[in-house]
Amino acid sequence: MGAPLSIAFFASSLVSAYWNGAATYYRGMVRALAGLGHRIVFYEPDAYERQSHRDMEDPDWATVVVYPATESGVMRSLEAAKGSDLVIKASGVGVFDELLEREVLRLKGEGTQVVFWDVDAPATLERIAEDSDDPFRALIPQYDLVLTYGGGDPIVRRYKSFGARSCIPIYNALDPDTHFPVHSEPRLEADLSFLGNRLPDRERRVDEFFLAVAKRLPERRFLLAGSGWDDKERSGNVKYLGHVGTADHNAFNCSPMAILNVSRDGMARNGFSPATRVFEAAGAGACMITDQWEGVEQFFEPEREIYVAASGDEVAEILDRLTPALAAAVGSRALTRVRAQHTYAHRARQFQEIFSAGKPYTGGMP
């Protein structure tokens, strides 16, 4: 390992998962990097009521700076980040993204690299492909490196087509200290459960892979959780929970016979984009059924560690033959796999390889 890095990280939030789907990813990566000796200052705006819905205190493994969601608040934070070894601008901060994407590049200098970390690369790339005047498009070649939350070779090729010097995926993973098996809770028991906020590019797939299956199997119990589904039409065997806080995720994953993963459309099209909740569920020893996407076998072995369904009909067929004993065996194998190969400690070592002096990195998982 080279010398520990001082890292300034500009992103949505570390301390709040409220309307912040990347929270688990940030927490896992930052904590694991701190465990390797790196020093992280995490800059996040006071926006979208996230601070009033915090689900963790400031950690001892990072310095959290909450700045006012104003232009002057952004500029003061950028000034404070000067001199860091590495400055990271994540996608989807939510306020003043264009300003941050432009101004972080002014921090480049001898001893300071500036990186763009895209936690929703399909959406970013679709946006700039549709708008040749998008200001971020011209900035891509100026970043020292683009990291992505997933996407594999399709995303790497597209970023390079826009002039990225290099693009490397660092996939989601498991933090075994926060996601692990617990006892089931009766209120969360079901045959199939799904957790995810209602989003336009996910809803169609939830309709097909979850709600239509529930209607087809009236004798089965289904549990829907996440924000925004209140007025969604659903059959009587679907119980709706609303928002489920991170403290309840382990129980949510451990209580039903199976957990459903439904990808957003862009991530499914690009493949190689496992959602954070896939690793959370595996870390809890849950039996997962996922919609089909290219690259799933890179993370889990289908039929042994995860079930893959190409349609709602296939989800129903899997449920028809699934027993509690079989589900427990699949979940146990997924837990073994994720702990052995897909923790944030593994991803942090990959990150370290990327930035170790004199050791050019060509990508891939360690």
PDB file of C-alpha atoms in Angstrom, residues 91-336:
ATOM      1  CA  SER A  91     -23.323  12.034  -9.146  1.00  0.00           C
ATOM      2  CA  GLY A  92     -26.727  12.864  -7.745  1.00  0.00           C
ATOM      3  CA  VAL A  93     -25.820  15.240  -4.914  1.00  0.00           C
ATOM      4  CA  GLY A  94     -29.209  16.745  -5.660  1.00  0.00           C
ATOM      5  CA  VAL A  95     -28.377  20.444  -5.400  1.00  0.00           C
ATOM      6  CA  PHE A  96     -25.791  22.454  -7.354  1.00  0.00           C
ATOM      7  CA  ASP A  97     -24.515  19.382  -9.186  1.00  0.00           C
ATOM      8  CA  GLU A  98     -23.500  21.406 -12.240  1.00  0.00           C
ATOM      9  CA  LEU A  99     -21.611  23.890 -10.078  1.00  0.00           C
ATOM     10  CA  LEU A 100     -19.801  21.131  -8.207  1.00  0.00           C
ATOM     11  CA  GLU A 101     -18.929  19.208 -11.374  1.00  0.00           C
ATOM     12  CA  ARG A 102     -17.316  22.312 -12.804  1.00  0.00           C
ATOM     13  CA  GLU A 103     -15.666  23.741  -9.714  1.00  0.00           C
ATOM     14  CA  VAL A 104     -14.089  20.568  -8.302  1.00  0.00           C
ATOM     15  CA  LEU A 105     -11.887  20.530 -11.380  1.00  0.00           C
ATOM     16  CA  ARG A 106     -10.309  23.795 -10.196  1.00  0.00           C
ATOM     17  CA  LEU A 107      -8.890  21.844  -7.257  1.00  0.00           C
ATOM     18  CA  LYS A 108      -6.668  19.762  -9.538  1.00  0.00           C
ATOM     19  CA  GLY A 109      -2.996  20.372  -9.069  1.00  0.00           C
ATOM     20  CA  GLU A 110       0.283  18.786  -8.140  1.00  0.00           C
ATOM     21  CA  GLY A 111      -0.597  16.086  -5.650  1.00  0.00           C
ATOM     22  CA  THR A 112      -4.381  16.395  -6.111  1.00  0.00           C
ATOM     23  CA  GLN A 113      -6.421  14.144  -8.387  1.00  0.00           C
ATOM     24  CA  VAL A 114     -10.091  14.799  -9.132  1.00  0.00           C
ATOM     25  CA  VAL A 115     -12.460  11.898  -9.766  1.00  0.00           C
ATOM     26  CA  PHE A 116     -16.090  11.680 -10.841  1.00  0.00           C
ATOM     27  CA  TRP A 117     -17.902   8.781  -9.148  1.00  0.00           C
ATOM     28  CA  ASP A 118     -21.136   7.957 -10.932  1.00  0.00           C
ATOM     29  CA  VAL A 119     -23.678   6.125  -8.786  1.00  0.00           C
ATOM     30  CA  ASP A 120     -26.241   6.087 -11.609  1.00  0.00           C
ATOM     31  CA  ALA A 121     -24.208   5.802 -14.795  1.00  0.00           C
ATOM     32  CA  PRO A 122     -27.073   4.622 -17.055  1.00  0.00           C
ATOM     33  CA  ALA A 123     -29.088   7.753 -16.227  1.00  0.00           C
ATOM     34  CA  THR A 124     -26.093  10.073 -16.596  1.00  0.00           C
ATOM     35  CA  LEU A 125     -25.066   8.648 -19.945  1.00  0.00           C
ATOM     36  CA  GLU A 126     -28.592   8.667 -21.335  1.00  0.00           C
ATOM     37  CA  ARG A 127     -28.974  12.299 -20.272  1.00  0.00           C
ATOM     38  CA  ILE A 128     -25.807  13.534 -21.957  1.00  0.00           C
ATOM     39  CA  ALA A 129     -26.420  11.420 -25.066  1.00  0.00           C
ATOM     40  CA  GLU A 130     -29.776  13.149 -25.530  1.00  0.00           C
ATOM     41  CA  ASP A 131     -28.408  16.664 -24.935  1.00  0.00           C
ATOM     42  CA  SER A 132     -25.232  17.682 -26.753  1.00  0.00           C
ATOM     43  CA  ASP A 133     -25.256  20.918 -24.745  1.00  0.00           C
ATOM     44  CA  ASP A 134     -25.281  19.206 -21.353  1.00  0.00           C
ATOM     45  CA  PRO A 135     -22.438  20.975 -19.472  1.00  0.00           C
ATOM     46  CA  PHE A 136     -21.130  17.777 -17.890  1.00  0.00           C
ATOM     47  CA  ARG A 137     -20.454  16.275 -21.306  1.00  0.00           C
ATOM     48  CA  ALA A 138     -17.536  18.646 -21.984  1.00  0.00           C
ATOM     49  CA  LEU A 139     -16.115  18.131 -18.490  1.00  0.00           C
ATOM     50  CA  ILE A 140     -15.705  14.352 -18.643  1.00  0.00           C
ATOM     51  CA  PRO A 141     -12.231  14.385 -20.302  1.00  0.00           C
ATOM     52  CA  GLN A 142     -10.944  16.759 -17.613  1.00  0.00           C
ATOM     53  CA  TYR A 143     -11.458  14.308 -14.749  1.00  0.00           C
ATOM     54  CA  ASP A 144      -8.479  12.112 -13.895  1.00  0.00           C
ATOM     55  CA  LEU A 145     -10.755   9.095 -13.648  1.00  0.00           C
ATOM     56  CA  VAL A 146     -14.414   8.096 -13.726  1.00  0.00           C
ATOM     57  CA  LEU A 147     -15.535   5.463 -11.237  1.00  0.00           C
ATOM     58  CA  THR A 148     -18.970   3.892 -11.494  1.00  0.00           C
ATOM     59  CA  TYR A 149     -21.276   2.039  -9.131  1.00  0.00           C
ATOM     60  CA  GLY A 150     -21.610  -0.719 -11.723  1.00  0.00           C
ATOM     61  CA  GLY A 151     -22.318  -1.251 -15.369  1.00  0.00           C
ATOM     62  CA  GLY A 152     -19.403  -3.347 -16.609  1.00  0.00           C
ATOM     63  CA  ASP A 153     -17.921  -3.036 -20.078  1.00  0.00           C
ATOM     64  CA  PRO A 154     -21.008  -1.389 -21.666  1.00  0.00           C
ATOM     65  CA  ILE A 155     -20.742   1.568 -19.293  1.00  0.00           C
ATOM     66  CA  VAL A 156     -16.953   1.748 -19.600  1.00  0.00           C
ATOM     67  CA  ARG A 157     -17.179   1.887 -23.403  1.00  0.00           C
ATOM     68  CA  ARG A 158     -19.826   4.611 -23.335  1.00  0.00           C
ATOM     69  CA  TYR A 159     -17.892   6.778 -20.895  1.00  0.00           C
ATOM     70  CA  LYS A 160     -14.739   6.426 -22.999  1.00  0.00           C
ATOM     71  CA  SER A 161     -16.754   7.412 -26.088  1.00  0.00           C
ATOM     72  CA  PHE A 162     -17.384  10.736 -24.319  1.00  0.00           C
ATOM     73  CA  GLY A 163     -13.671  11.215 -23.715  1.00  0.00           C
ATOM     74  CA  ALA A 164     -13.139   9.728 -20.259  1.00  0.00           C
ATOM     75  CA  ARG A 165      -9.441   9.079 -19.655  1.00  0.00           C
ATOM     76  CA  SER A 166     -10.326   5.911 -17.806  1.00  0.00           C
ATOM     77  CA  CYS A 167     -13.498   4.397 -16.362  1.00  0.00           C
ATOM     78  CA  ILE A 168     -13.562   1.626 -13.762  1.00  0.00           C
ATOM     79  CA  PRO A 169     -16.615   0.065 -12.085  1.00  0.00           C
ATOM     80  CA  ILE A 170     -16.499  -0.475  -8.327  1.00  0.00           C
ATOM     81  CA  TYR A 171     -19.525  -2.611  -7.617  1.00  0.00           C
ATOM     82  CA  ASN A 172     -21.893  -2.552  -4.685  1.00  0.00           C
ATOM     83  CA  ALA A 173     -21.073  -4.943  -1.882  1.00  0.00           C
ATOM     84  CA  LEU A 174     -21.879  -6.122   1.624  1.00  0.00           C
ATOM     85  CA  ASP A 175     -20.925  -4.490   4.897  1.00  0.00           C
ATOM     86  CA  PRO A 176     -21.114  -7.563   7.156  1.00  0.00           C
ATOM     87  CA  ASP A 177     -21.157  -5.380  10.264  1.00  0.00           C
ATOM     88  CA  THR A 178     -24.498  -3.826   9.265  1.00  0.00           C
ATOM     89  CA  HIS A 179     -26.218  -6.544   7.212  1.00  0.00           C
ATOM     90  CA  PHE A 180     -26.369 -10.034   8.679  1.00  0.00           C
ATOM     91  CA  PRO A 181     -28.881 -12.784   9.578  1.00  0.00           C
ATOM     92  CA  VAL A 182     -31.371 -12.032  12.372  1.00  0.00           C
ATOM     93  CA  HIS A 183     -34.518 -13.710  13.659  1.00  0.00           C
ATOM     94  CA  SER A 184     -37.623 -13.307  11.525  1.00  0.00           C
ATOM     95  CA  GLU A 185     -40.422 -11.008  12.659  1.00  0.00           C
ATOM     96  CA  PRO A 186     -44.075 -12.069  12.241  1.00  0.00           C
ATOM     97  CA  ARG A 187     -45.141  -8.668  10.910  1.00  0.00           C
ATOM     98  CA  LEU A 188     -42.633  -9.034   8.080  1.00  0.00           C
ATOM     99  CA  GLU A 189     -43.344 -12.614   7.099  1.00  0.00           C
ATOM    100  CA  ALA A 190     -44.472 -13.313   3.529  1.00  0.00           C
ATOM    101  CA  ASP A 191     -43.845 -15.644   0.631  1.00  0.00           C
ATOM    102  CA  LEU A 192     -42.283 -12.847  -1.426  1.00  0.00           C
ATOM    103  CA  SER A 193     -41.253  -9.332  -0.401  1.00  0.00           C
ATOM    104  CA  PHE A 194     -40.038  -6.332  -2.353  1.00  0.00           C
ATOM    105  CA  LEU A 195     -38.413  -3.158  -1.040  1.00  0.00           C
ATOM    106  CA  GLY A 196     -37.868  -0.139  -3.275  1.00  0.00           C
ATOM    107  CA  ASN A 197     -39.102   3.396  -3.768  1.00  0.00           C
ATOM    108  CA  ARG A 198     -41.614   4.038  -6.558  1.00  0.00           C
ATOM    109  CA  LEU A 199     -39.682   5.411  -9.531  1.00  0.00           C
ATOM    110  CA  PRO A 200     -40.824   5.809 -13.154  1.00  0.00           C
ATOM    111  CA  ASP A 201     -38.065   3.593 -14.584  1.00  0.00           C
ATOM    112  CA  ARG A 202     -38.788   0.809 -12.069  1.00  0.00           C
ATOM    113  CA  GLU A 203     -42.573   0.796 -11.824  1.00  0.00           C
ATOM    114  CA  ARG A 204     -43.309  -1.182 -14.989  1.00  0.00           C
ATOM    115  CA  ARG A 205     -41.036  -4.001 -13.846  1.00  0.00           C
ATOM    116  CA  VAL A 206     -42.549  -3.997 -10.345  1.00  0.00           C
ATOM    117  CA  ASP A 207     -45.982  -4.304 -11.975  1.00  0.00           C
ATOM    118  CA  GLU A 208     -44.872  -7.364 -13.943  1.00  0.00           C
ATOM    119  CA  PHE A 209     -42.549  -9.131 -11.540  1.00  0.00           C
ATOM    120  CA  PHE A 210     -44.383  -8.464  -8.275  1.00  0.00           C
ATOM    121  CA  LEU A 211     -47.935  -7.098  -8.417  1.00  0.00           C
ATOM    122  CA  ALA A 212     -49.087  -9.239 -11.351  1.00  0.00           C
ATOM    123  CA  VAL A 213     -47.571 -12.314  -9.682  1.00  0.00           C
ATOM    124  CA  ALA A 214     -49.458 -11.536  -6.470  1.00  0.00           C
ATOM    125  CA  LYS A 215     -52.715 -11.310  -8.426  1.00  0.00           C
ATOM    126  CA  ARG A 216     -51.959 -14.627 -10.131  1.00  0.00           C
ATOM    127  CA  LEU A 217     -51.187 -16.373  -6.790  1.00  0.00           C
ATOM    128  CA  PRO A 218     -53.964 -15.291  -4.394  1.00  0.00           C
ATOM    129  CA  GLU A 219     -53.052 -18.006  -1.867  1.00  0.00           C
ATOM    130  CA  ARG A 220     -49.553 -16.523  -1.411  1.00  0.00           C
ATOM    131  CA  ARG A 221     -48.626 -13.583   0.841  1.00  0.00           C
ATOM    132  CA  PHE A 222     -46.756 -10.593  -0.570  1.00  0.00           C
ATOM    133  CA  LEU A 223     -45.129  -7.659   1.203  1.00  0.00           C
ATOM    134  CA  LEU A 224     -44.439  -4.342  -0.559  1.00  0.00           C
ATOM    135  CA  ALA A 225     -42.250  -1.685   1.046  1.00  0.00           C
ATOM    136  CA  GLY A 226     -40.763   1.643   0.005  1.00  0.00           C
ATOM    137  CA  SER A 227     -41.994   5.177  -0.474  1.00  0.00           C
ATOM    138  CA  GLY A 228     -44.577   6.282  -3.015  1.00  0.00           C
ATOM    139  CA  TRP A 229     -46.737   3.163  -3.445  1.00  0.00           C
ATOM    140  CA  ASP A 230     -49.651   4.378  -1.288  1.00  0.00           C
ATOM    141  CA  ASP A 231     -52.129   4.834  -4.127  1.00  0.00           C
ATOM    142  CA  LYS A 232     -50.895   1.931  -6.249  1.00  0.00           C
ATOM    143  CA  GLU A 233     -53.604  -0.590  -7.095  1.00  0.00           C
ATOM    144  CA  ARG A 234     -52.778  -3.980  -5.585  1.00  0.00           C
ATOM    145  CA  SER A 235     -54.551  -7.237  -4.779  1.00  0.00           C
ATOM    146  CA  GLY A 236     -55.743  -8.133  -1.282  1.00  0.00           C
ATOM    147  CA  ASN A 237     -52.827 -10.481  -0.606  1.00  0.00           C
ATOM    148  CA  VAL A 238     -50.317  -7.609  -0.874  1.00  0.00           C
ATOM    149  CA  LYS A 239     -49.525  -5.864   2.397  1.00  0.00           C
ATOM    150  CA  TYR A 240     -48.004  -2.399   2.063  1.00  0.00           C
ATOM    151  CA  LEU A 241     -45.555  -1.136   4.689  1.00  0.00           C
ATOM    152  CA  GLY A 242     -44.383   2.205   3.291  1.00  0.00           C
ATOM    153  CA  HIS A 243     -40.870   3.410   4.100  1.00  0.00           C
ATOM    154  CA  VAL A 244     -38.697   0.888   5.943  1.00  0.00           C
ATOM    155  CA  GLY A 245     -35.746   2.374   7.824  1.00  0.00           C
ATOM    156  CA  THR A 246     -32.277   0.896   7.494  1.00  0.00           C
ATOM    157  CA  ALA A 247     -32.453  -0.448  11.058  1.00  0.00           C
ATOM    158  CA  ASP A 248     -35.218  -2.821   9.925  1.00  0.00           C
ATOM    159  CA  HIS A 249     -33.597  -4.028   6.695  1.00  0.00           C
ATOM    160  CA  ASN A 250     -32.100  -7.173   8.218  1.00  0.00           C
ATOM    161  CA  ALA A 251     -35.437  -8.279   9.655  1.00  0.00           C
ATOM    162  CA  PHE A 252     -37.162  -7.380   6.384  1.00  0.00           C
ATOM    163  CA  ASN A 253     -34.730  -9.618   4.475  1.00  0.00           C
ATOM    164  CA  CYS A 254     -34.792 -12.499   6.960  1.00  0.00           C
ATOM    165  CA  SER A 255     -38.545 -12.817   7.518  1.00  0.00           C
ATOM    166  CA  PRO A 256     -40.069 -13.787   4.116  1.00  0.00           C
ATOM    167  CA  MET A 257     -39.436 -17.003   2.236  1.00  0.00           C
ATOM    168  CA  ALA A 258     -37.931 -15.007  -0.660  1.00  0.00           C
ATOM    169  CA  ILE A 259     -36.882 -11.464  -1.523  1.00  0.00           C
ATOM    170  CA  LEU A 260     -37.446  -9.976  -4.977  1.00  0.00           C
ATOM    171  CA  ASN A 261     -34.937  -7.716  -6.688  1.00  0.00           C
ATOM    172  CA  VAL A 262     -36.289  -5.534  -9.498  1.00  0.00           C
ATOM    173  CA  SER A 263     -33.785  -3.500 -11.494  1.00  0.00           C
ATOM    174  CA  ARG A 264     -34.399  -0.043 -12.822  1.00  0.00           C
ATOM    175  CA  ASP A 265     -34.788  -0.078 -16.606  1.00  0.00           C
ATOM    176  CA  GLY A 266     -31.442   1.583 -17.364  1.00  0.00           C
ATOM    177  CA  MET A 267     -29.506  -0.764 -15.113  1.00  0.00           C
ATOM    178  CA  ALA A 268     -31.223  -3.805 -16.581  1.00  0.00           C
ATOM    179  CA  ARG A 269     -30.403  -2.654 -20.130  1.00  0.00           C
ATOM    180  CA  ASN A 270     -26.718  -2.127 -19.351  1.00  0.00           C
ATOM    181  CA  GLY A 271     -26.356  -5.204 -17.156  1.00  0.00           C
ATOM    182  CA  PHE A 272     -23.593  -5.749 -14.611  1.00  0.00           C
ATOM    183  CA  SER A 273     -25.497  -3.512 -12.192  1.00  0.00           C
ATOM    184  CA  PRO A 274     -26.525  -5.404  -9.056  1.00  0.00           C
ATOM    185  CA  ALA A 275     -28.523  -3.202  -6.712  1.00  0.00           C
ATOM    186  CA  THR A 276     -27.186  -2.530  -3.224  1.00  0.00           C
ATOM    187  CA  ARG A 277     -30.144  -4.457  -1.820  1.00  0.00           C
ATOM    188  CA  VAL A 278     -28.965  -7.624  -3.581  1.00  0.00           C
ATOM    189  CA  PHE A 279     -25.897  -7.678  -1.346  1.00  0.00           C
ATOM    190  CA  GLU A 280     -27.868  -6.588   1.717  1.00  0.00           C
ATOM    191  CA  ALA A 281     -30.261  -9.502   1.210  1.00  0.00           C
ATOM    192  CA  ALA A 282     -27.450 -11.975   0.570  1.00  0.00           C
ATOM    193  CA  GLY A 283     -25.711 -10.742   3.721  1.00  0.00           C
ATOM    194  CA  ALA A 284     -28.854 -11.576   5.674  1.00  0.00           C
ATOM    195  CA  GLY A 285     -28.924 -15.077   4.182  1.00  0.00           C
ATOM    196  CA  ALA A 286     -32.088 -14.342   2.204  1.00  0.00           C
ATOM    197  CA  CYS A 287     -33.259 -16.355  -0.774  1.00  0.00           C
ATOM    198  CA  MET A 288     -33.381 -13.931  -3.696  1.00  0.00           C
ATOM    199  CA  ILE A 289     -35.298 -13.896  -6.938  1.00  0.00           C
ATOM    200  CA  THR A 290     -34.012 -11.276  -9.365  1.00  0.00           C
ATOM    201  CA  ASP A 291     -35.207 -10.056 -12.713  1.00  0.00           C
ATOM    202  CA  GLN A 292     -32.826 -11.027 -15.487  1.00  0.00           C
ATOM    203  CA  TRP A 293     -29.823  -8.852 -16.364  1.00  0.00           C
ATOM    204  CA  GLU A 294     -26.544  -9.559 -18.075  1.00  0.00           C
ATOM    205  CA  GLY A 295     -23.696 -10.362 -15.717  1.00  0.00           C
ATOM    206  CA  VAL A 296     -25.659 -11.719 -12.759  1.00  0.00           C
ATOM    207  CA  GLU A 297     -23.542 -14.881 -12.796  1.00  0.00           C
ATOM    208  CA  GLN A 298     -20.445 -12.752 -12.098  1.00  0.00           C
ATOM    209  CA  PHE A 299     -21.835 -12.211  -8.600  1.00  0.00           C
ATOM    210  CA  PHE A 300     -24.016 -15.233  -7.767  1.00  0.00           C
ATOM    211  CA  GLU A 301     -24.579 -18.649  -9.305  1.00  0.00           C
ATOM    212  CA  PRO A 302     -28.130 -18.922 -10.679  1.00  0.00           C
ATOM    213  CA  GLU A 303     -30.286 -21.718  -9.202  1.00  0.00           C
ATOM    214  CA  ARG A 304     -27.775 -22.329  -6.388  1.00  0.00           C
ATOM    215  CA  GLU A 305     -27.218 -18.867  -4.861  1.00  0.00           C
ATOM    216  CA  ILE A 306     -29.965 -16.835  -6.546  1.00  0.00           C
ATOM    217  CA  TYR A 307     -32.986 -17.385  -8.779  1.00  0.00           C
ATOM    218  CA  VAL A 308     -33.209 -15.451 -12.048  1.00  0.00           C
ATOM    219  CA  ALA A 309     -36.556 -14.733 -13.691  1.00  0.00           C
ATOM    220  CA  ALA A 310     -37.014 -13.338 -17.195  1.00  0.00           C
ATOM    221  CA  SER A 311     -40.704 -12.562 -16.632  1.00  0.00           C
ATOM    222  CA  GLY A 312     -43.433 -12.381 -14.041  1.00  0.00           C
ATOM    223  CA  ASP A 313     -44.556 -15.837 -15.145  1.00  0.00           C
ATOM    224  CA  GLU A 314     -41.121 -17.192 -14.216  1.00  0.00           C
ATOM    225  CA  VAL A 315     -41.306 -15.517 -10.788  1.00  0.00           C
ATOM    226  CA  ALA A 316     -44.623 -17.319 -10.223  1.00  0.00           C
ATOM    227  CA  GLU A 317     -43.133 -20.624 -11.346  1.00  0.00           C
ATOM    228  CA  ILE A 318     -40.193 -20.238  -8.952  1.00  0.00           C
ATOM    229  CA  LEU A 319     -42.559 -19.489  -6.075  1.00  0.00           C
ATOM    230  CA  ASP A 320     -44.658 -22.543  -6.965  1.00  0.00           C
ATOM    231  CA  ARG A 321     -41.688 -24.880  -6.458  1.00  0.00           C
ATOM    232  CA  LEU A 322     -39.948 -23.012  -3.664  1.00  0.00           C
ATOM    233  CA  THR A 323     -40.136 -24.474  -0.164  1.00  0.00           C
ATOM    234  CA  PRO A 324     -38.851 -22.944   3.079  1.00  0.00           C
ATOM    235  CA  ALA A 325     -36.066 -25.567   3.242  1.00  0.00           C
ATOM    236  CA  LEU A 326     -34.973 -24.927  -0.350  1.00  0.00           C
ATOM    237  CA  ALA A 327     -35.114 -21.162   0.175  1.00  0.00           C
ATOM    238  CA  ALA A 328     -32.966 -21.457   3.305  1.00  0.00           C
ATOM    239  CA  ALA A 329     -30.346 -23.480   1.402  1.00  0.00           C
ATOM    240  CA  VAL A 330     -30.163 -20.961  -1.439  1.00  0.00           C
ATOM    241  CA  GLY A 331     -29.898 -18.082   1.031  1.00  0.00           C
ATOM    242  CA  SER A 332     -27.134 -19.823   2.972  1.00  0.00           C
ATOM    243  CA  ARG A 333     -25.075 -20.319  -0.176  1.00  0.00           C
ATOM    244  CA  ALA A 334     -25.590 -16.672  -1.147  1.00  0.00           C
ATOM    245  CA  LEU A 335     -24.375 -15.603   2.290  1.00  0.00           C
ATOM    246  CA  THR A 336     -21.214 -17.705   1.953  1.00  0.00           C
TER     247      THR A 336
END
